[in-house]
Coordinates of C-alpha atoms and ligand atoms in Angstrom, one line a residue:
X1 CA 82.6 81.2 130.8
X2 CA 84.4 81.7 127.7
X3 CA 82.6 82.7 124.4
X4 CA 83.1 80.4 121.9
X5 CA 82.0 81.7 118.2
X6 CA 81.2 79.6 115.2
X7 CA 82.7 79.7 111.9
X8 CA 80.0 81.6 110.2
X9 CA 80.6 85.1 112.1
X10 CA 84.1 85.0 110.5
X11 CA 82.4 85.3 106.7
X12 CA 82.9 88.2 104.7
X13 CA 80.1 90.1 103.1
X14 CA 79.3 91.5 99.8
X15 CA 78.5 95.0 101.4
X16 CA 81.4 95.3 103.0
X17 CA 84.1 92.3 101.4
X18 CA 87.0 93.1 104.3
X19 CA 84.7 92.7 107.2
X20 CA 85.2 90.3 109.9
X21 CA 88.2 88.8 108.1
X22 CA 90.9 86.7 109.5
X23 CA 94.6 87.5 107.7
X24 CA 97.4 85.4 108.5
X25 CA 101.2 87.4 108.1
X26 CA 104.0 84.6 108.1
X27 CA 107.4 83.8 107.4
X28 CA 110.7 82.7 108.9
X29 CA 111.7 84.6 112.1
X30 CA 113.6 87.8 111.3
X31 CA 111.7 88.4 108.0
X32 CA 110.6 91.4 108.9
X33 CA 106.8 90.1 109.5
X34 CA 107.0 92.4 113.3
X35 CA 107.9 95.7 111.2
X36 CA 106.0 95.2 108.5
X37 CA 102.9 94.7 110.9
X38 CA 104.2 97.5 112.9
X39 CA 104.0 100.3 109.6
X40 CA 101.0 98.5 108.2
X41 CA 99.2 99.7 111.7
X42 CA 100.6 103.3 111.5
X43 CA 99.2 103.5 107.9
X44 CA 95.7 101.5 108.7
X45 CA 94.4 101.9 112.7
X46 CA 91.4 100.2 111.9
X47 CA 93.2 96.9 111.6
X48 CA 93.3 94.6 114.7
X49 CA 96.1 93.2 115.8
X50 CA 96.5 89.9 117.8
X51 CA 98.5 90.1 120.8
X52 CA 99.6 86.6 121.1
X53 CA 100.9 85.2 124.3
X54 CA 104.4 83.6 125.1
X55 CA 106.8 81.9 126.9
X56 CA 109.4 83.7 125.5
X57 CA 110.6 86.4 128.5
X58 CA 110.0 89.5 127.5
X59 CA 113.2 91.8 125.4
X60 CA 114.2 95.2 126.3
X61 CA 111.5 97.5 125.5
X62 CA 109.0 94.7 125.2
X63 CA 105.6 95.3 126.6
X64 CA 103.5 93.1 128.7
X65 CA 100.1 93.6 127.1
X66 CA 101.5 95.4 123.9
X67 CA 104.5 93.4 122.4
X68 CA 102.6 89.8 124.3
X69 CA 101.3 88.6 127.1
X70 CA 104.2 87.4 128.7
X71 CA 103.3 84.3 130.5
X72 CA 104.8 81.2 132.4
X73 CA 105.1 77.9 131.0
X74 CA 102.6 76.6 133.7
X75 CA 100.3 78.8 133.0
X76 CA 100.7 78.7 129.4
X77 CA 99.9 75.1 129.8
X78 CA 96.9 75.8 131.8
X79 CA 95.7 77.9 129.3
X80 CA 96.2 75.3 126.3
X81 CA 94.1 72.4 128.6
X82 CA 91.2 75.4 128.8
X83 CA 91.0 75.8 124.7
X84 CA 91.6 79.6 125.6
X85 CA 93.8 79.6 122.3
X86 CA 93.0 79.5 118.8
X87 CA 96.3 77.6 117.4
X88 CA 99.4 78.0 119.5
X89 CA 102.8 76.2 119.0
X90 CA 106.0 75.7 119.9
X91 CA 108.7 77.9 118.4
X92 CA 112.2 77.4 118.9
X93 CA 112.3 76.9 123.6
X94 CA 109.3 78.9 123.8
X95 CA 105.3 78.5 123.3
X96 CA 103.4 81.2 121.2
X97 CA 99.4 81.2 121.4
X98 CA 96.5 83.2 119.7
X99 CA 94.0 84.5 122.3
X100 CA 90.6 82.7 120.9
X101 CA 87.9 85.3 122.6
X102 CA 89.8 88.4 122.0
X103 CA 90.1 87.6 118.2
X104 CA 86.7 85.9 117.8
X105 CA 85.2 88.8 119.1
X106 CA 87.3 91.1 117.2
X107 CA 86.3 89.2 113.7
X108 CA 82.2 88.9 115.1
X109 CA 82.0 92.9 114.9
X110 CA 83.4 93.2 111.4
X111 CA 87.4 94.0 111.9
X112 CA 90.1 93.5 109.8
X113 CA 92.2 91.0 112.6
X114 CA 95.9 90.4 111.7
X115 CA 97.5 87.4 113.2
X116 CA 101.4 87.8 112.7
X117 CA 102.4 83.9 113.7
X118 CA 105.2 81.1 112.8
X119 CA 104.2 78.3 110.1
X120 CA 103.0 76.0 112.7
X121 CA 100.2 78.0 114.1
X122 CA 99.6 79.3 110.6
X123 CA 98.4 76.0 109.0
X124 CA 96.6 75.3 111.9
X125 CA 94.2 78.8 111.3
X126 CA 94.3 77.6 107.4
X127 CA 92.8 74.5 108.7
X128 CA 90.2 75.7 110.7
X129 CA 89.2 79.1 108.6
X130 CA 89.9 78.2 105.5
X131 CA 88.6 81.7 104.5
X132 CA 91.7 83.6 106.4
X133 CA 94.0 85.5 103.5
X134 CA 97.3 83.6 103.9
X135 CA 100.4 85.7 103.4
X136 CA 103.9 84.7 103.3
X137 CA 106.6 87.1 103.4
X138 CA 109.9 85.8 102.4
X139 CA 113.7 87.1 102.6
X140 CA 115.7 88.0 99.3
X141 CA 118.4 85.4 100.6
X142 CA 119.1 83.3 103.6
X143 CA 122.4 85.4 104.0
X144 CA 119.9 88.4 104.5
X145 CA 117.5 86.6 106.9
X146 CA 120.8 85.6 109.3
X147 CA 121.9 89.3 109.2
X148 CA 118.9 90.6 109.9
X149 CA 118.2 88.2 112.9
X150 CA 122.5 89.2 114.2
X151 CA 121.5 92.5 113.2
X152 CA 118.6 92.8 115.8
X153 CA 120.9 91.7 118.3
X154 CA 118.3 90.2 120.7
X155 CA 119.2 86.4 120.0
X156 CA 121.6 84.2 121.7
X157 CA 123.7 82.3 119.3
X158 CA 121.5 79.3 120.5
X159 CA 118.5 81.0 119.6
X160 CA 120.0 82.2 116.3
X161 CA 121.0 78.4 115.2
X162 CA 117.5 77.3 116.1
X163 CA 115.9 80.0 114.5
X164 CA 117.5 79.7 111.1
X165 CA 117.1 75.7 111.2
X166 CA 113.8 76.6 111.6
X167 CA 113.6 79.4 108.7
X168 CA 114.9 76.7 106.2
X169 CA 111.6 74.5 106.8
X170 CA 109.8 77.1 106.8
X171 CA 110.5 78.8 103.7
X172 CA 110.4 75.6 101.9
X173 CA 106.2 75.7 103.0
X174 CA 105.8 79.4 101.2
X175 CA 104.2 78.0 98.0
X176 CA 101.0 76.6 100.7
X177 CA 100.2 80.6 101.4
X178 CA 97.5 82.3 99.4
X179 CA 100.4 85.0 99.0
X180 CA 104.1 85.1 98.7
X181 CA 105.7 88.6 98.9
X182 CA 109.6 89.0 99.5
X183 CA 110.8 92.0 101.7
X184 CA 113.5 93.3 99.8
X185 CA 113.0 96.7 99.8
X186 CA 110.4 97.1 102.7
X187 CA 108.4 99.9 101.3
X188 CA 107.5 97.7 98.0
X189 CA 107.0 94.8 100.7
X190 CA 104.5 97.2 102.5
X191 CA 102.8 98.0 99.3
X192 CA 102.3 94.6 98.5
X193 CA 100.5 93.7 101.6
X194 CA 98.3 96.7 101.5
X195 CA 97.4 95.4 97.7
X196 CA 96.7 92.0 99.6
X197 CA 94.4 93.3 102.0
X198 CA 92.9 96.5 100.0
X199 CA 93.1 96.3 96.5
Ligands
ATP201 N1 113.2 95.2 104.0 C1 114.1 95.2 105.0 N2 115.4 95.5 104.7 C2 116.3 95.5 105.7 N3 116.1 95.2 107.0 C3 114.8 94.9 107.4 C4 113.8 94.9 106.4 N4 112.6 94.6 107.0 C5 112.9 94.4 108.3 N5 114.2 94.6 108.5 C6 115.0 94.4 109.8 O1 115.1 93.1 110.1 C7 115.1 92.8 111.5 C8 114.1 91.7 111.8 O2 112.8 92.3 111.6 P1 111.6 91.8 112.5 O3 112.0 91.8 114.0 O4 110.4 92.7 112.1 O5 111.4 90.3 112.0 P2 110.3 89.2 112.3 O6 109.9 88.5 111.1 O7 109.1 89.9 113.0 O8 111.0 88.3 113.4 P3 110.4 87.4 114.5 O9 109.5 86.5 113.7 O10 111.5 86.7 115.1 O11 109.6 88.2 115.5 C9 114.8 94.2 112.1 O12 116.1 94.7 112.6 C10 114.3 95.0 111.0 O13 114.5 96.4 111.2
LIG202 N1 102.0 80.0 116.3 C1 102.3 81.2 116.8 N2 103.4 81.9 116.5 C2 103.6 83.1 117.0 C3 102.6 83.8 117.8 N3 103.1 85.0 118.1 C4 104.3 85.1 117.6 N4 104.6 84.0 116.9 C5 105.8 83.7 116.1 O1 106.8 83.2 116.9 C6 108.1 83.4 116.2 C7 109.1 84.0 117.2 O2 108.7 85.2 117.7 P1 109.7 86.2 118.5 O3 108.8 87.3 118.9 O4 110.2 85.3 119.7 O5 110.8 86.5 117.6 C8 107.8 84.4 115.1 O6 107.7 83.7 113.9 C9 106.4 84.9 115.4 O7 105.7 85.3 114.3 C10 101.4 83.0 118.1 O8 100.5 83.5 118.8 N5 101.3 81.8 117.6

């Protein structure tokens, strides 16, 4: 049976004001929100990071377990009608979901948890833990964002158009995060989340 855990254990405490604390990194897809998250890890182990689950199949070098949990769209389905996710949404073909036990848990014994998902999922955390620090990260320019999604060169030029249709709605929601920080130059960018979570 599933653990379900109630708002309370997510609180902060005076002791110790980052524990059990739910931070939410968003922003249009090819941002830069994946390595961001990836050199923010590096720098700071104790943080935990979400491993959501998808639809999406898996890229080269992707790893089932590690990069997500690369699931079906029947079982993905499945696990929506079981409440195993704590927001989840659909996100340009594909579904993405936030395991509820694994990050509940994680929160309940006093981590740091970082959950690095689209603007969908986002306001649906912001809804339900209204305590989670929201963070937006933003491109210097829309030119920028589209050469650094070609750039990556994992997208289909379908998946490109319906990424950066997507990226226009959701930079116009960036002023309904508790942070906006724009990754220009990434090590400022970096900086500026660490100031966000540490001080
Ligand atoms: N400050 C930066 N300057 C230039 N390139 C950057 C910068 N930050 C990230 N990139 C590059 O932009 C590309 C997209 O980055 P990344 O995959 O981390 O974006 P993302 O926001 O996680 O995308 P998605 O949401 O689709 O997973 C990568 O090739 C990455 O190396
Ligand atoms: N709502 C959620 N969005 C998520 C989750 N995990 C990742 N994402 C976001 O999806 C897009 C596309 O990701 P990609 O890996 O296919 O490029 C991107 O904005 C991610 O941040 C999740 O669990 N829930």
């Amino acid at each position: 049976m599933m653990q379900v855990l109630s708002i309370q254990n997510c609180a902060t405490t005076k002791e110790n004001p980052l524990s059990g604390k739910l931070i939410i990194l968003t922003g249009p897809s090819g941002v830069g929100k994946g390595t961001l998250m990836r050199s923010l890890l590096q720098r700071h182990p104790e943080l935990y990071y979400s491993v959501s689950a998808t639809t999406r199949p898996p890229r080269p070098g992707e790893v089932n377990g590690e990069s997500y949990y690369f699931v079906s769209r029947s079982k993905f389905e499945e696990l929506i009608a079981q409440g195993e996710f704590l927001e989840s949404a659909e996100f340009a073909g594909n579904y993405y979901g936030t395991p509820r036990e694994a990050v509940l848990n994680q929160v309940q014994s006093g981590k740091l948890v970082v959950l690095e998902i689209e603007l969908a999922g986002a306001r649906q955390i912001r809804t339900s833990f209204p305590e989670a620090l929201s963070i937006f990260i933003l491109p210097p320019s829309f030119e920028e964002l589209e050469n650094r999604i070609r750039g990556r060169g994992q997208d289909s030029e379908e998946a490109i158009a319906r990424r950066l249709q997507r990226a226009k709605e959701e930079i116009q929601a960036a002023d309904e995060f508790d942070i906006q920080i724009v990754n220009d130059d990434f090590e400022a960018a970096l900086q500026a989340i660490e100031v966000a979570l540490f001080g």
